[in-house]
PDB file of C-alpha atoms and ligand atoms in Angstrom:
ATOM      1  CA  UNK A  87       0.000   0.000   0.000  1.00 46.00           C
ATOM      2  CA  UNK A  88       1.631   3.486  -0.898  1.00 59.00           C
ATOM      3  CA  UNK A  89       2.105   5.762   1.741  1.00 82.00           C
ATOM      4  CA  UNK A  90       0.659   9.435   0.809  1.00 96.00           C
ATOM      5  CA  UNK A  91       4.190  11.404   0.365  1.00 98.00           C
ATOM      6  CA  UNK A  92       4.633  15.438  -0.665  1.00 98.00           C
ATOM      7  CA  UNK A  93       6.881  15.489  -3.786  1.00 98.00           C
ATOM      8  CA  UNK A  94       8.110  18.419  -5.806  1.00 99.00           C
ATOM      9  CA  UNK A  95       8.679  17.357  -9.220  1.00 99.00           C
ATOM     10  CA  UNK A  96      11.081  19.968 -11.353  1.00 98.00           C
ATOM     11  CA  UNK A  97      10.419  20.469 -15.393  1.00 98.00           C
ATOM     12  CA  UNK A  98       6.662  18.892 -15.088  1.00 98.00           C
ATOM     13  CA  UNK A  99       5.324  20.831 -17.810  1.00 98.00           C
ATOM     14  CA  UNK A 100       5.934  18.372 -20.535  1.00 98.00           C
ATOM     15  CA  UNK A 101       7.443  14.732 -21.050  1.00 98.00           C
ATOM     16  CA  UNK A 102       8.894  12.801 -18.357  1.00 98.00           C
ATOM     17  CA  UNK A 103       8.291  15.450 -15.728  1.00 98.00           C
ATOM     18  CA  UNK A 104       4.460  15.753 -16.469  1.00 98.00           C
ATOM     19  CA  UNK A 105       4.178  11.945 -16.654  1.00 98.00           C
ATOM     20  CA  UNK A 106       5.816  11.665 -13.327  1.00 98.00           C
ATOM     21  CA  UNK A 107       3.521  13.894 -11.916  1.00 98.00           C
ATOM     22  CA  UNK A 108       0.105  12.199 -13.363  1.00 98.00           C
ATOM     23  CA  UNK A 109       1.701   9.107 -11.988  1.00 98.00           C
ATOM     24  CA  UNK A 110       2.827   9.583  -8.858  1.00 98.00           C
ATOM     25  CA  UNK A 111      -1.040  12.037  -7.978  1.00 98.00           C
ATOM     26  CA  UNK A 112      -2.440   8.601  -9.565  1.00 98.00           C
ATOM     27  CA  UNK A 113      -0.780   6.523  -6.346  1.00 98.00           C
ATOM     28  CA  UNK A 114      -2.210   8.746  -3.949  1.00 98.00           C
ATOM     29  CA  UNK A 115       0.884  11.376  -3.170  1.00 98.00           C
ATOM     30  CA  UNK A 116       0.496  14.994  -3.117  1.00 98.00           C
ATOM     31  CA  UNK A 117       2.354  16.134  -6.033  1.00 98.00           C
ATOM     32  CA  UNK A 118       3.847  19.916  -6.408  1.00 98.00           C
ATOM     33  CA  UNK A 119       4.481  20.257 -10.036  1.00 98.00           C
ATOM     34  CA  UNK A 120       7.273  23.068 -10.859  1.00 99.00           C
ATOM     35  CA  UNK A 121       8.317  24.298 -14.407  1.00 98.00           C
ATOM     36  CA  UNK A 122       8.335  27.831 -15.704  1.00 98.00           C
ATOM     37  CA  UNK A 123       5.335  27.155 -18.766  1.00 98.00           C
ATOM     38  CA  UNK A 124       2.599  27.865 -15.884  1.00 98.00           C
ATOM     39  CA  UNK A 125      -0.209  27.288 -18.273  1.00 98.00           C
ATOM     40  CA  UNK A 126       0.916  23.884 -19.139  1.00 98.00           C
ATOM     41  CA  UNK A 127       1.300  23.097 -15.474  1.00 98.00           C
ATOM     42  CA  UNK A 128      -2.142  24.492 -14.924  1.00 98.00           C
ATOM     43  CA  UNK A 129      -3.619  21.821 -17.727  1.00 98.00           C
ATOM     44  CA  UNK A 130      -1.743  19.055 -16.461  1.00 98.00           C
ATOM     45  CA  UNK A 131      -3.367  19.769 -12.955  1.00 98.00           C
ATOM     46  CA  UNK A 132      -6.829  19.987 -14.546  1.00 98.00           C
ATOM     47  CA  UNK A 133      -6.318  16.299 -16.250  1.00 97.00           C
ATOM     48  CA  UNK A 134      -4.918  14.745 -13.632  1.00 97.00           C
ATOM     49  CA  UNK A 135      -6.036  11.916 -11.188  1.00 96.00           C
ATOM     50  CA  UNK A 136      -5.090  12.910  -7.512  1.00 96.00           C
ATOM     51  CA  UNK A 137      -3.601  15.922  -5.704  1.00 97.00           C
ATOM     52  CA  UNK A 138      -1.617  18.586  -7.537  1.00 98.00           C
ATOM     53  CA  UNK A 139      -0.618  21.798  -6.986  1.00 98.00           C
ATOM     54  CA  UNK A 140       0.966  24.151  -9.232  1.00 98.00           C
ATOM     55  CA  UNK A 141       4.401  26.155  -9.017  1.00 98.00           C
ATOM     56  CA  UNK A 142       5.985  28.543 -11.060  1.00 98.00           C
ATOM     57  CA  UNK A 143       9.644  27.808 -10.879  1.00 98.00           C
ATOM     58  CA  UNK A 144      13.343  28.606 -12.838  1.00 98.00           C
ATOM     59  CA  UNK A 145      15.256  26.012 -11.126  1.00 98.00           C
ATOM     60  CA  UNK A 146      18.663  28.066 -11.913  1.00 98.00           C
ATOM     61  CA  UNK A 147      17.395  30.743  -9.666  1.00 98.00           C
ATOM     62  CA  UNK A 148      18.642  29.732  -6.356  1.00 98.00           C
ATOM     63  CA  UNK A 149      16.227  32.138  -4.475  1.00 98.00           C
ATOM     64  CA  UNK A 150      13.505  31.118  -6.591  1.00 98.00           C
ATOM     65  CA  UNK A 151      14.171  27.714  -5.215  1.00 98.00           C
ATOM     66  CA  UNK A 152      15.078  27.944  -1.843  1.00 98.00           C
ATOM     67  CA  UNK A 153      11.535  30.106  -1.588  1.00 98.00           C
ATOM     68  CA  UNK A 154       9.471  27.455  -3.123  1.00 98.00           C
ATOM     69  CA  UNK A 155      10.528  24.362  -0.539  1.00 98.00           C
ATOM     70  CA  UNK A 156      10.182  26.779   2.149  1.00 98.00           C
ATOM     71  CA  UNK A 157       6.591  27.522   0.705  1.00 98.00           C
ATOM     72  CA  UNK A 158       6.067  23.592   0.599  1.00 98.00           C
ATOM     73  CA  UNK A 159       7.071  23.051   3.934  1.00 98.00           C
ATOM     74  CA  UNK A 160       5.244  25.937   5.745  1.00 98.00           C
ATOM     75  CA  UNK A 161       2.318  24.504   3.763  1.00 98.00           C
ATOM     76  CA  UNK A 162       2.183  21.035   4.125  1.00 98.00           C
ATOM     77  CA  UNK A 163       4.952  20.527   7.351  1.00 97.00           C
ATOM     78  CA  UNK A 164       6.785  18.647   4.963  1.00 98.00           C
ATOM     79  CA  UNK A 165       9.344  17.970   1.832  1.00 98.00           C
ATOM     80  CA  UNK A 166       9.367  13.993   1.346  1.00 98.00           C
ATOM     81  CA  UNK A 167      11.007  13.468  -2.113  1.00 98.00           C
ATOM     82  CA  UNK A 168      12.544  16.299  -4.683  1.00 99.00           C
ATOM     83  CA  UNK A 169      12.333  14.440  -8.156  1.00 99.00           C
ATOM     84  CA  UNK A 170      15.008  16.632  -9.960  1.00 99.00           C
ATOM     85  CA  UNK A 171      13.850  16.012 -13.535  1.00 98.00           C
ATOM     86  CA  UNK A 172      14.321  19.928 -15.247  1.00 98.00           C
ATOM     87  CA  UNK A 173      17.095  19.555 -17.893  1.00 98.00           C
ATOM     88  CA  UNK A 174      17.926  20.297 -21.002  1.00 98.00           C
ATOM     89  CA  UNK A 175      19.946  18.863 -23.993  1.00 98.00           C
ATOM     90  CA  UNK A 176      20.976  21.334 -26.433  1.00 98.00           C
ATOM     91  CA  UNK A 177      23.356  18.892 -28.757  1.00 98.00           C
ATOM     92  CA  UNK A 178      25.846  20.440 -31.344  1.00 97.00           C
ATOM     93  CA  UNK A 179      29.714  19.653 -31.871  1.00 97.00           C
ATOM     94  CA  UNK A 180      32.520  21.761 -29.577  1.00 98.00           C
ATOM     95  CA  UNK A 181      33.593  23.223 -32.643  1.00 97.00           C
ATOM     96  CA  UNK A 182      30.092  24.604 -33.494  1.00 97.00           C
ATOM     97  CA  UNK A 183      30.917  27.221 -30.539  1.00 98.00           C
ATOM     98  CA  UNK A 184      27.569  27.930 -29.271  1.00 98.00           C
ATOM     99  CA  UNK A 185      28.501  28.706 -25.459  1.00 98.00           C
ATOM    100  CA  UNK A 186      25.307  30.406 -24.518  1.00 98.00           C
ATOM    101  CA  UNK A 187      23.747  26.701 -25.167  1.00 98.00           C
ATOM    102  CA  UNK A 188      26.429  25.220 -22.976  1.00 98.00           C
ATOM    103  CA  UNK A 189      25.761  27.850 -20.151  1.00 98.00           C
ATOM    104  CA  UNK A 190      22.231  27.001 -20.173  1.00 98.00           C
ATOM    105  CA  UNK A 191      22.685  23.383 -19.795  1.00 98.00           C
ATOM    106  CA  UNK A 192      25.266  23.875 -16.817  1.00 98.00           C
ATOM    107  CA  UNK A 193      22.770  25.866 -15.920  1.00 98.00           C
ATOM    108  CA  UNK A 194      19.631  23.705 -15.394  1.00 98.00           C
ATOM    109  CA  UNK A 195      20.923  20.137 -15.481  1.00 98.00           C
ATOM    110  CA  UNK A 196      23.417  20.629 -12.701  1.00 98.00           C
ATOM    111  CA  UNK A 197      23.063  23.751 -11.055  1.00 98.00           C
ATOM    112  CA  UNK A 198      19.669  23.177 -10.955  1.00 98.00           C
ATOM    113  CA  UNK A 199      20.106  20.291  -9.250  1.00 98.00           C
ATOM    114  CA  UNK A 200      22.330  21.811  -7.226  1.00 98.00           C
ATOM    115  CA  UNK A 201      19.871  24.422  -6.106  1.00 98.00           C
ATOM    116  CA  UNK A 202      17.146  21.655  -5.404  1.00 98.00           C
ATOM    117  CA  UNK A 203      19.746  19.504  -3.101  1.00 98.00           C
ATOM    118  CA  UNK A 204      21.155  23.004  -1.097  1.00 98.00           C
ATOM    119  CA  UNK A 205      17.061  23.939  -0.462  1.00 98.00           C
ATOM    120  CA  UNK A 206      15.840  20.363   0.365  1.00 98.00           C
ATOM    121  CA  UNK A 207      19.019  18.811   2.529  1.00 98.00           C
ATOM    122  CA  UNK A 208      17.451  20.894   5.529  1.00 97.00           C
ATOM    123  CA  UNK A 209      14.146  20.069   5.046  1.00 98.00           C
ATOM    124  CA  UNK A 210      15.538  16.125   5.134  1.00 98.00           C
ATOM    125  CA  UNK A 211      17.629  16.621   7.984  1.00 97.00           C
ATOM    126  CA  UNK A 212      14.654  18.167  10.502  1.00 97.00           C
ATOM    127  CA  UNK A 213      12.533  15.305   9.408  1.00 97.00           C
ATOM    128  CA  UNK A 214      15.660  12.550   9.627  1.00 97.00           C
ATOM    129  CA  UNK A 215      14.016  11.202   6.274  1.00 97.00           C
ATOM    130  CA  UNK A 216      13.910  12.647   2.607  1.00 98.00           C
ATOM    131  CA  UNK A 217      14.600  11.055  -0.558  1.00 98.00           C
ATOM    132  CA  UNK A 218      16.742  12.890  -3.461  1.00 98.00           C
ATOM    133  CA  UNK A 219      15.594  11.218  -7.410  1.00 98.00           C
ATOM    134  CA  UNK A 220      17.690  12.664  -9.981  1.00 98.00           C
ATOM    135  CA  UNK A 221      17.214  11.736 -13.894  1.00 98.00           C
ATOM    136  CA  UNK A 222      20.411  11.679 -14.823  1.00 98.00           C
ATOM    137  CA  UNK A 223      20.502   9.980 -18.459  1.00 98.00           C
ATOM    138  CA  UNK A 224      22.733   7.565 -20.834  1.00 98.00           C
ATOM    139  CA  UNK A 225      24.889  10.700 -21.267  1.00 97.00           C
ATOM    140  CA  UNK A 226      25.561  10.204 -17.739  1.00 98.00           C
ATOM    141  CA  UNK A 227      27.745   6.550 -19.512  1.00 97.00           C
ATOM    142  CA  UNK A 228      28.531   7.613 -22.444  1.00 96.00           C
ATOM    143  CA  UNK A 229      30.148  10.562 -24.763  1.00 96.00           C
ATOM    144  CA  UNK A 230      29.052  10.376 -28.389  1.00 94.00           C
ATOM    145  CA  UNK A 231      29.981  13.368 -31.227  1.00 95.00           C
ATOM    146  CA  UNK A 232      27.611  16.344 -29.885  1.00 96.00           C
ATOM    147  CA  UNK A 233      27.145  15.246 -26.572  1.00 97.00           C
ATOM    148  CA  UNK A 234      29.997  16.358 -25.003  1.00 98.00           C
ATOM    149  CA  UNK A 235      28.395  19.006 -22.707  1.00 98.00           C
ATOM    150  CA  UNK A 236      25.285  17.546 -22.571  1.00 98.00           C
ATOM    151  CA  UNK A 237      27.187  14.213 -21.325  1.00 98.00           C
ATOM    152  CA  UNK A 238      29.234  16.503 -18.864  1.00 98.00           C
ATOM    153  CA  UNK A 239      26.374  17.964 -17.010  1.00 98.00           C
ATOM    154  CA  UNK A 240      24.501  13.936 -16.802  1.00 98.00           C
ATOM    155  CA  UNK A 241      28.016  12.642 -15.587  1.00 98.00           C
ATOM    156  CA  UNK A 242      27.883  15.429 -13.160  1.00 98.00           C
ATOM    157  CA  UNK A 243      24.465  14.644 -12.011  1.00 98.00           C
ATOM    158  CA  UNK A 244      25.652  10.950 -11.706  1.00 98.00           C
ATOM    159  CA  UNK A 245      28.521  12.252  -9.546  1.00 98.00           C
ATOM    160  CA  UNK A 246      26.595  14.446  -7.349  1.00 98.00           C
ATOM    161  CA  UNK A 247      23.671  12.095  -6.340  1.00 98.00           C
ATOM    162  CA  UNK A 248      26.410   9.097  -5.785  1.00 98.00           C
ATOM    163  CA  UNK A 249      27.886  11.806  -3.389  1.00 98.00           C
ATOM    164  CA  UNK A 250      25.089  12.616  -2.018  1.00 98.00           C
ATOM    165  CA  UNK A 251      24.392   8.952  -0.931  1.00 97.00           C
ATOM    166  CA  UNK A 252      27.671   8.480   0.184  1.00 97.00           C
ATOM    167  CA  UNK A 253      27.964  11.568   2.626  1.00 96.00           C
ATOM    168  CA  UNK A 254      23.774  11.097   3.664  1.00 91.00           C
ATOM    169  CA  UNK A 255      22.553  10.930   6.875  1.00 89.00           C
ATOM    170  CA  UNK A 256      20.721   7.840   7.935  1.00 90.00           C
ATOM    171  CA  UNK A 257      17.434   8.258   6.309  1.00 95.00           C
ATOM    172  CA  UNK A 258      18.147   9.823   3.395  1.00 98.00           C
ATOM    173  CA  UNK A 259      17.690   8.033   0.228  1.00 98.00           C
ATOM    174  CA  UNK A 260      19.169   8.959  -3.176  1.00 98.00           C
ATOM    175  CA  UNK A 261      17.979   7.588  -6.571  1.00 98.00           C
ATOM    176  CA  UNK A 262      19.582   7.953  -9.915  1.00 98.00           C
ATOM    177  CA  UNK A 263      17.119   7.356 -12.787  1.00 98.00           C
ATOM    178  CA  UNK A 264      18.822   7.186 -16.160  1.00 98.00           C
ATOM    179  CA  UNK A 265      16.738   7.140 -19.217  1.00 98.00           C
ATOM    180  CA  UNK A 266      17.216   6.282 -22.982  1.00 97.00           C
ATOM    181  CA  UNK A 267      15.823   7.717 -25.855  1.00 97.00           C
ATOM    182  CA  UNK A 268      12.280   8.332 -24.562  1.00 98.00           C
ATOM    183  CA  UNK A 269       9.204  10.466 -26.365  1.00 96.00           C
ATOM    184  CA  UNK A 270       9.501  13.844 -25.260  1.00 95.00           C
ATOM    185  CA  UNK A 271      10.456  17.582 -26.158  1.00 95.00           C
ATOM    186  CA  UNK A 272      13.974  17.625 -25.459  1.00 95.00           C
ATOM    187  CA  UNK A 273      15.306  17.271 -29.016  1.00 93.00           C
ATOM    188  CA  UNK A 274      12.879  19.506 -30.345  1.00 93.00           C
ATOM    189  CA  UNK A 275      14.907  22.657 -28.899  1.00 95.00           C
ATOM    190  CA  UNK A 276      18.168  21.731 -30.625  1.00 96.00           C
ATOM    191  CA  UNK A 277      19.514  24.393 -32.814  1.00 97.00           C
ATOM    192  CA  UNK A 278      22.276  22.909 -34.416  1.00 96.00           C
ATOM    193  CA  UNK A 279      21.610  21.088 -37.555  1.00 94.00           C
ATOM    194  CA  UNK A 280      23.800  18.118 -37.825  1.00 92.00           C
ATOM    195  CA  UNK A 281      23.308  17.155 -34.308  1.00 95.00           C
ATOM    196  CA  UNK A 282      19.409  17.954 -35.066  1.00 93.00           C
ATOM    197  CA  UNK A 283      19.543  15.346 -38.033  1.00 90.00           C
ATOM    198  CA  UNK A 284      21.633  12.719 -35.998  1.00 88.00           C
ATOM    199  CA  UNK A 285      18.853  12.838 -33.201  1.00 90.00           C
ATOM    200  CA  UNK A 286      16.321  11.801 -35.868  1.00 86.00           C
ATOM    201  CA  UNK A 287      18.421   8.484 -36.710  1.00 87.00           C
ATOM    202  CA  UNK A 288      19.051   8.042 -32.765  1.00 88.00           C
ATOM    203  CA  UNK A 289      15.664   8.699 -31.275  1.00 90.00           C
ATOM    204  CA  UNK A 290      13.806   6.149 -33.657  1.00 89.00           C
ATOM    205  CA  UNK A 291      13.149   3.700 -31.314  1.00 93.00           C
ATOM    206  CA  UNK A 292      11.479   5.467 -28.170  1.00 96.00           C
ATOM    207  CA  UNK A 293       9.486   4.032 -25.133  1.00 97.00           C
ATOM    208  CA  UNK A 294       6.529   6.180 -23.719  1.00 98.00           C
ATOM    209  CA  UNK A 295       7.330   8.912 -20.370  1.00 98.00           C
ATOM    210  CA  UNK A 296       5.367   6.707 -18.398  1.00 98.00           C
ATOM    211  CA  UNK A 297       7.903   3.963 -18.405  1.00 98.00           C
ATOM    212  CA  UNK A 298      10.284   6.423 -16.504  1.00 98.00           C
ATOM    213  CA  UNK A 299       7.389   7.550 -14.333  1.00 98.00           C
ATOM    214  CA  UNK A 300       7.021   3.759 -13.150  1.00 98.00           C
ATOM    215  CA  UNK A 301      10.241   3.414 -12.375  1.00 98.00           C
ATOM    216  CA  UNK A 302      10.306   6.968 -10.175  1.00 98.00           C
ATOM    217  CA  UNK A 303       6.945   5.603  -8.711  1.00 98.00           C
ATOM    218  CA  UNK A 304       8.895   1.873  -7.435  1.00 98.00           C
ATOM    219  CA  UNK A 305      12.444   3.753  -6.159  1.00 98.00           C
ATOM    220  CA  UNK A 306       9.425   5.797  -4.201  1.00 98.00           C
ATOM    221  CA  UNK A 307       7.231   3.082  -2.996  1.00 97.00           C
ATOM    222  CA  UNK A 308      10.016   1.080  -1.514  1.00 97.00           C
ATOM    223  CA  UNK A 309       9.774   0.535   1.754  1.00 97.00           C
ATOM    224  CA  UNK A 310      12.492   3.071   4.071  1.00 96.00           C
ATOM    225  CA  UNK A 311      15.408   0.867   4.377  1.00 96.00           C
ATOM    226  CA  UNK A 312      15.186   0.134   0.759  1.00 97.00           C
ATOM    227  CA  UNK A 313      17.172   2.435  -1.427  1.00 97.00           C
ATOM    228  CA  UNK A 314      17.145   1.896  -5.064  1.00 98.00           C
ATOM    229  CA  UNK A 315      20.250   4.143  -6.219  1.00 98.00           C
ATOM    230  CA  UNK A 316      20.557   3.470  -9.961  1.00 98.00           C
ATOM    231  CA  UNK A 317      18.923   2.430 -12.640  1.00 98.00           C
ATOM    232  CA  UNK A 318      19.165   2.717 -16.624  1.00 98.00           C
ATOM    233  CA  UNK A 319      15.466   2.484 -18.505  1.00 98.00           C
ATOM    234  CA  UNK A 320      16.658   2.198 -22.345  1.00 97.00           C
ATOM    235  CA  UNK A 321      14.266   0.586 -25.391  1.00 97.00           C
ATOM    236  CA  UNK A 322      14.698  -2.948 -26.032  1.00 96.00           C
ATOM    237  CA  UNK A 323      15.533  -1.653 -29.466  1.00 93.00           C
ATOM    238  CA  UNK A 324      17.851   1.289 -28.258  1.00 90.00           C
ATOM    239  CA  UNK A 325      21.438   0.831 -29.694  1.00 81.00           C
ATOM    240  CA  UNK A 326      24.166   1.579 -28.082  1.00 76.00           C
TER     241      UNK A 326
HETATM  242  P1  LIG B 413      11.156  17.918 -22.070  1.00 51.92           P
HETATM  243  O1  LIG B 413      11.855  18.951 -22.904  1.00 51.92           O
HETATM  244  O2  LIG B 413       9.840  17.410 -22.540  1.00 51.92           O
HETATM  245  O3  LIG B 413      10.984  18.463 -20.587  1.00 51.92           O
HETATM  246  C1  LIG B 413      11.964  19.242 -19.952  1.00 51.92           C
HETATM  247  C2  LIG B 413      11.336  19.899 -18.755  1.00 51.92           C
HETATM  248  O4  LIG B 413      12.350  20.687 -18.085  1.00 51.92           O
HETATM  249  C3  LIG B 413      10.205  20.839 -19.125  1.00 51.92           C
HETATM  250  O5  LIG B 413       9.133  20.634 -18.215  1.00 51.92           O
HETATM  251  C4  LIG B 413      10.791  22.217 -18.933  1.00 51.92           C
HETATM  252  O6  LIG B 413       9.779  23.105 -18.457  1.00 51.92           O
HETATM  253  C5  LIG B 413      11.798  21.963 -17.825  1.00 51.92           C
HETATM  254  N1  LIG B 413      12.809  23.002 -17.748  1.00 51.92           N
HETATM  255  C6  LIG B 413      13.707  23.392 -18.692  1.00 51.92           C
HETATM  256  N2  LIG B 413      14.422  24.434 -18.233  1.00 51.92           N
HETATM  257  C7  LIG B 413      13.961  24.699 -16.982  1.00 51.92           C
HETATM  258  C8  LIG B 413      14.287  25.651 -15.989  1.00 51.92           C
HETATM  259  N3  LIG B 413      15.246  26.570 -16.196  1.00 51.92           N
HETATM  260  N4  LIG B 413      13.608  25.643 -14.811  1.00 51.92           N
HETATM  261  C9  LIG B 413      12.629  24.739 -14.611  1.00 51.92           C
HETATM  262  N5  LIG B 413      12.275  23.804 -15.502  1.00 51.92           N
HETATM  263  C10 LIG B 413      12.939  23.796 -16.663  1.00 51.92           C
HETATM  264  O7  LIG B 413      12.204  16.742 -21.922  1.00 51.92           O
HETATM  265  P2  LIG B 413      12.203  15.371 -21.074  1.00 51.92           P
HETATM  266  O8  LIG B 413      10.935  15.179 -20.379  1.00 51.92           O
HETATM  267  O9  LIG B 413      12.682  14.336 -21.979  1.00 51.92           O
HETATM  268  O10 LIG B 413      13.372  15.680 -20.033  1.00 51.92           O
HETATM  269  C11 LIG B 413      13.270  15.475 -18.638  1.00 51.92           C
HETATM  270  C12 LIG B 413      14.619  15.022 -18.109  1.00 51.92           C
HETATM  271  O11 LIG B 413      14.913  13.737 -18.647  1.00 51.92           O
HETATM  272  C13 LIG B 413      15.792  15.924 -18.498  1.00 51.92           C
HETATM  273  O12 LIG B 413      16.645  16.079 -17.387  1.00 51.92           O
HETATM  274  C14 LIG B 413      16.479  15.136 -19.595  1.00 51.92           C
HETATM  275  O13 LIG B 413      17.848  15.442 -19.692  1.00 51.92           O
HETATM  276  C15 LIG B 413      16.237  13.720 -19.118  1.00 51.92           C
HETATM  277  N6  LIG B 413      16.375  12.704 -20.164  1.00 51.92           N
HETATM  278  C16 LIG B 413      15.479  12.623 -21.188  1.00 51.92           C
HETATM  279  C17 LIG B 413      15.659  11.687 -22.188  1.00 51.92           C
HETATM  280  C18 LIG B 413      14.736  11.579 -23.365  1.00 51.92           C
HETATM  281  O14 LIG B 413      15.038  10.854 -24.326  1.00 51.92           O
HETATM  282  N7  LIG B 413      13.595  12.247 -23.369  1.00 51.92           N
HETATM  283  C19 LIG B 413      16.783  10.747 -22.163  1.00 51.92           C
HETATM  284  C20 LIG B 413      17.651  10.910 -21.029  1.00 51.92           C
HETATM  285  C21 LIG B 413      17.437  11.852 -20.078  1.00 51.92           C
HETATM  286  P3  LIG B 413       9.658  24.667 -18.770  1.00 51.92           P
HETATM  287  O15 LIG B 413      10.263  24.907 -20.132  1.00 51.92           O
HETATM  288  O16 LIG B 413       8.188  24.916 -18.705  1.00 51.92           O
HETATM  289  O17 LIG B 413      10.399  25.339 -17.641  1.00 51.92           O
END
């Protein structure tokens, strides 16, 4: 039987994010659903199953952050599980030289997560309980032509939830959710060309959000001295 949890989920407006949040409201948690496209969040509400409140959020604004667990926990006496899910993958050669795309992805894949451990640790600590899910990715295994950033900021979100679970108080449970090539927006914002084109050989064979929202919902549902730290949800078909 699940036991009713409050989770903030980061980049629920589309994809894996909003299928996370449909899930997880589905199973009977209360569900805080954070991205900046309020309107989408506001739909995604509307259609789902269960309890789910809405947040406006930039999770590279450390403030902005920081503010919204605070929020959480003066409304509900509680922070249970942060599902860091916002990222993006802006794909293009070195060579290419589009920085501003690199800032932004150092920006939201790991200093986002950053911001969302440095504002939830404390909330964990009071309650000597929390649990930290990060979707990490493939890239977080693997460099391929393009990925290089991209691949840098999933390492570091491999490196920074091991740490976390490594350093952790007793309690504290850390989950590292890597996905393949799933349907979703995230390749639909890449501006370079080539890597564009390479995407549409790559992404081909895709499994549904959902299957990465059932795997959030079992590292969740496990009982507390069960912590499931890593795992990789790829298509049967997906090659490499
Ligand atoms: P989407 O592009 O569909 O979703 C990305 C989400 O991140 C959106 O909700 C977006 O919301 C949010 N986001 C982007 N920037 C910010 C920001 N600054 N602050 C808050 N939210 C932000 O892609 P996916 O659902 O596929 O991606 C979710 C995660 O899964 C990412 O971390 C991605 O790297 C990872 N992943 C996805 C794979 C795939 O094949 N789909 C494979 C491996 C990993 P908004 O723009 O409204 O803020």
């Amino acid at each position: 039987m699940t036991t009713s949890k409050i989770i903030l989920v980061t980049g629920a407006s589309s994809g894996i994010g909003a299928a996370v949040v449909r899930r997880l409201a589905a199973d009977g948690h209360h569900v805080v659903a954070a991205a900046r496209r309020t309107d989408r969040l506001d739909a995604l509400a509307a259609s789902s199953t269960g309890s789910v409140e809405v947040a406006g959020l930039d999770v590279a604004d450390r403030a902005a952050v920081t503010a919204l667990v605070e929020r959480v926990r003066a409304r509900h006496g509680r922070l249970d599980v942060l599902v860091a899910n916002a990222g993006v993958m802006l794909l293009s050669r070195l060579d290419a030289g589009l920085v501003d795309e690199w800032d932004r992805m150092l920006d939201v894949n790991v200093r986002g997560l950053l911001n969302g451990i440095a504002a939830a640790l404390p909330a964990f600590r009071d309650q000597g309980a929390g649990h930290l899910v990060s979707i990490a990715s493939v890239g977080a295994h693997e460099v391929v032509p393009t990925s290089a950033v991209y691949s840098a900021t999933k390492h570091a979100v491999w490196a920074i939830t091991e740490g976390l679970r490594q350093e952790a108080d007793p309690g504290l449970r850390v989950s590292t959710i890597s996905p393949g090539v799933v349907e979703s927006e995230l390749a639909e914002h890449i501006t370079d060309p080539h890597a564009r084109d390479a995407m549409r050989t790559y992404r081909a064979a895709s499994i549904p959000p959902e299957a990465i929202a059932a795997t959030v919902a079992f590292a969740i549902d496990q009982p507390g001295d069960v912590d499931v730290n890593e795992v990789i949800v790829r298509p049967t078909r997906q090659r490499p």
